[in-house]
Amino acid sequence: MSHAYDVIVIGLGGMGSAAAHHLSARGARVLGLEKFGPVHNRGSSHGGSRITRQSYFEDPAYVPLLLRAYELYGELERASGRQIAILGGGVMVGRPETRTFAGSLRSAEQWGLAHEVLDAAEIRRRFPTLTPQDDEVALYERKAGLLRPENTVAAHLQLAGRQGAALQFDEPVTRWEPYRDGVRVHTAENTYTAGQLVMCPGAWAPRLLADVGVPFTIERQVMYWFEPKQGVEPFLPETHPIYIWEDAAGVQVYGFPAIDGPGLGAKVAFFRKGQVTTPETIDRTVHEDEVQAMADHMSGCVPDLPGTFLKAATCMYSTTPDEHFVIARHPAHPESVTVACGFSGHGFKFVPVVGEILADLALTGTTAHPIALFDPARLAAAPD
């Protein structure tokens, strides 16, 4: 049967835009469908910055994918002319037994990644904006830094369009189904067919991928920007690193240098301290008590940061029970459907390599990249 497209990509945020680029770069006839406009702020790929790092405390199995992602950041910058990465260094701070520090050290040692272990005095000397407790340590990684999420999505869309992909915005998908030797996708405006479907639904995964068998949780998260007490000068990327900081109670915060100039502040947020929500019911208002809780926490570790509150923004994490991704052929439709979801919280740094993986799976059914950790079968309910 002849299809109008080789591949349809549902969702053109971080992962979907990268998939559209990599698929169209290989000559596939691609249709991308997006519920909102291009580079929107309604999902998980906005907020001006995302941390990137290689000494990965979540699991050393991620490191080979990160090494490839770093290569692809550079390729994307050169091809698009947009700034994607600012690699000014980063610290993973906590007591020696914390997951943030110990897990990062394990990955660095296992993969031979360049790193330094700093005691509290050395952290304070190297990075005067940070005030760790005497029993806290840090893993310093020079190649850590930040990514520009909006630029990354825009660059992938730019290249996909240049390569011939048809990108349809403000056209939400209502349903999809297997159709002969491929798939059929319905929107309010049209019906499309293709040989392959790539699904990158983000926080809409519980609805569009209910038959994958993964109990996704959608969480409301808040990002905050403060004008430091002494201005942004001490917080510039040349002197102030990205950081993930875990305290004695296991609470993690993460933060960034001031990258947008005077008056726009520096960004910080709690990591995985959100409220369960849905895309339809998320509270987009950030409340005074939330701002105060963020400022109070930061006053103990980055005391000059919470000078003046500037703004806040909400986003959504779509998370699996074990916090690992789902990247696989659809278990019920392995011949024609590929899924990528459950990334939020730590997925954006993988965007370009996930796009490459999704192109592999859609066009050849397999990939050379190590993705066994992301098989949804690991989360299937155990038999009674």
PDB file of C-alpha atoms in Angstrom, residues 53-57 59-60 62-64 66-68 70 103-117 139-144:
ATOM      1  CA  ARG A  53      26.251  16.743  32.420  1.00  0.00           C
ATOM      2  CA  GLN A  54      28.052  13.485  31.761  1.00  0.00           C
ATOM      3  CA  SER A  55      28.823  12.199  35.282  1.00  0.00           C
ATOM      4  CA  TYR A  56      25.332  10.853  35.550  1.00  0.00           C
ATOM      5  CA  PHE A  57      24.100  10.012  39.039  1.00  0.00           C
ATOM      6  CA  ASP A  59      22.730   5.425  36.219  1.00  0.00           C
ATOM      7  CA  PRO A  60      26.098   4.929  34.462  1.00  0.00           C
ATOM      8  CA  TYR A  62      23.224   6.742  30.359  1.00  0.00           C
ATOM      9  CA  VAL A  63      26.796   7.903  29.789  1.00  0.00           C
ATOM     10  CA  PRO A  64      27.336   6.515  26.247  1.00  0.00           C
ATOM     11  CA  LEU A  66      25.431  11.536  26.696  1.00  0.00           C
ATOM     12  CA  LEU A  67      28.753  11.284  24.905  1.00  0.00           C
ATOM     13  CA  ARG A  68      26.889  11.040  21.601  1.00  0.00           C
ATOM     14  CA  TYR A  70      27.460  16.156  23.163  1.00  0.00           C
ATOM     15  CA  GLY A 103      26.142   8.429  41.876  1.00  0.00           C
ATOM     16  CA  SER A 104      27.953  11.098  39.872  1.00  0.00           C
ATOM     17  CA  LEU A 105      31.308   9.839  41.119  1.00  0.00           C
ATOM     18  CA  ARG A 106      30.405   6.262  40.207  1.00  0.00           C
ATOM     19  CA  SER A 107      29.586   7.212  36.617  1.00  0.00           C
ATOM     20  CA  ALA A 108      32.692   9.365  36.281  1.00  0.00           C
ATOM     21  CA  GLU A 109      34.972   6.604  37.533  1.00  0.00           C
ATOM     22  CA  GLN A 110      33.283   3.838  35.535  1.00  0.00           C
ATOM     23  CA  TRP A 111      33.564   5.727  32.252  1.00  0.00           C
ATOM     24  CA  GLY A 112      36.847   7.527  32.869  1.00  0.00           C
ATOM     25  CA  LEU A 113      35.272  10.977  32.707  1.00  0.00           C
ATOM     26  CA  ALA A 114      37.385  13.971  33.648  1.00  0.00           C
ATOM     27  CA  HIS A 115      36.321  15.210  37.067  1.00  0.00           C
ATOM     28  CA  GLU A 116      37.527  16.588  40.397  1.00  0.00           C
ATOM     29  CA  VAL A 117      36.319  15.912  43.936  1.00  0.00           C
ATOM     30  CA  LEU A 139      32.045  16.433  42.058  1.00  0.00           C
ATOM     31  CA  TYR A 140      33.186  19.089  39.610  1.00  0.00           C
ATOM     32  CA  GLU A 141      32.775  18.353  35.914  1.00  0.00           C
ATOM     33  CA  ARG A 142      34.261  20.855  33.485  1.00  0.00           C
ATOM     34  CA  LYS A 143      32.103  19.638  30.596  1.00  0.00           C
ATOM     35  CA  ALA A 144      28.845  20.179  32.466  1.00  0.00           C
TER      36      ALA A 144
END
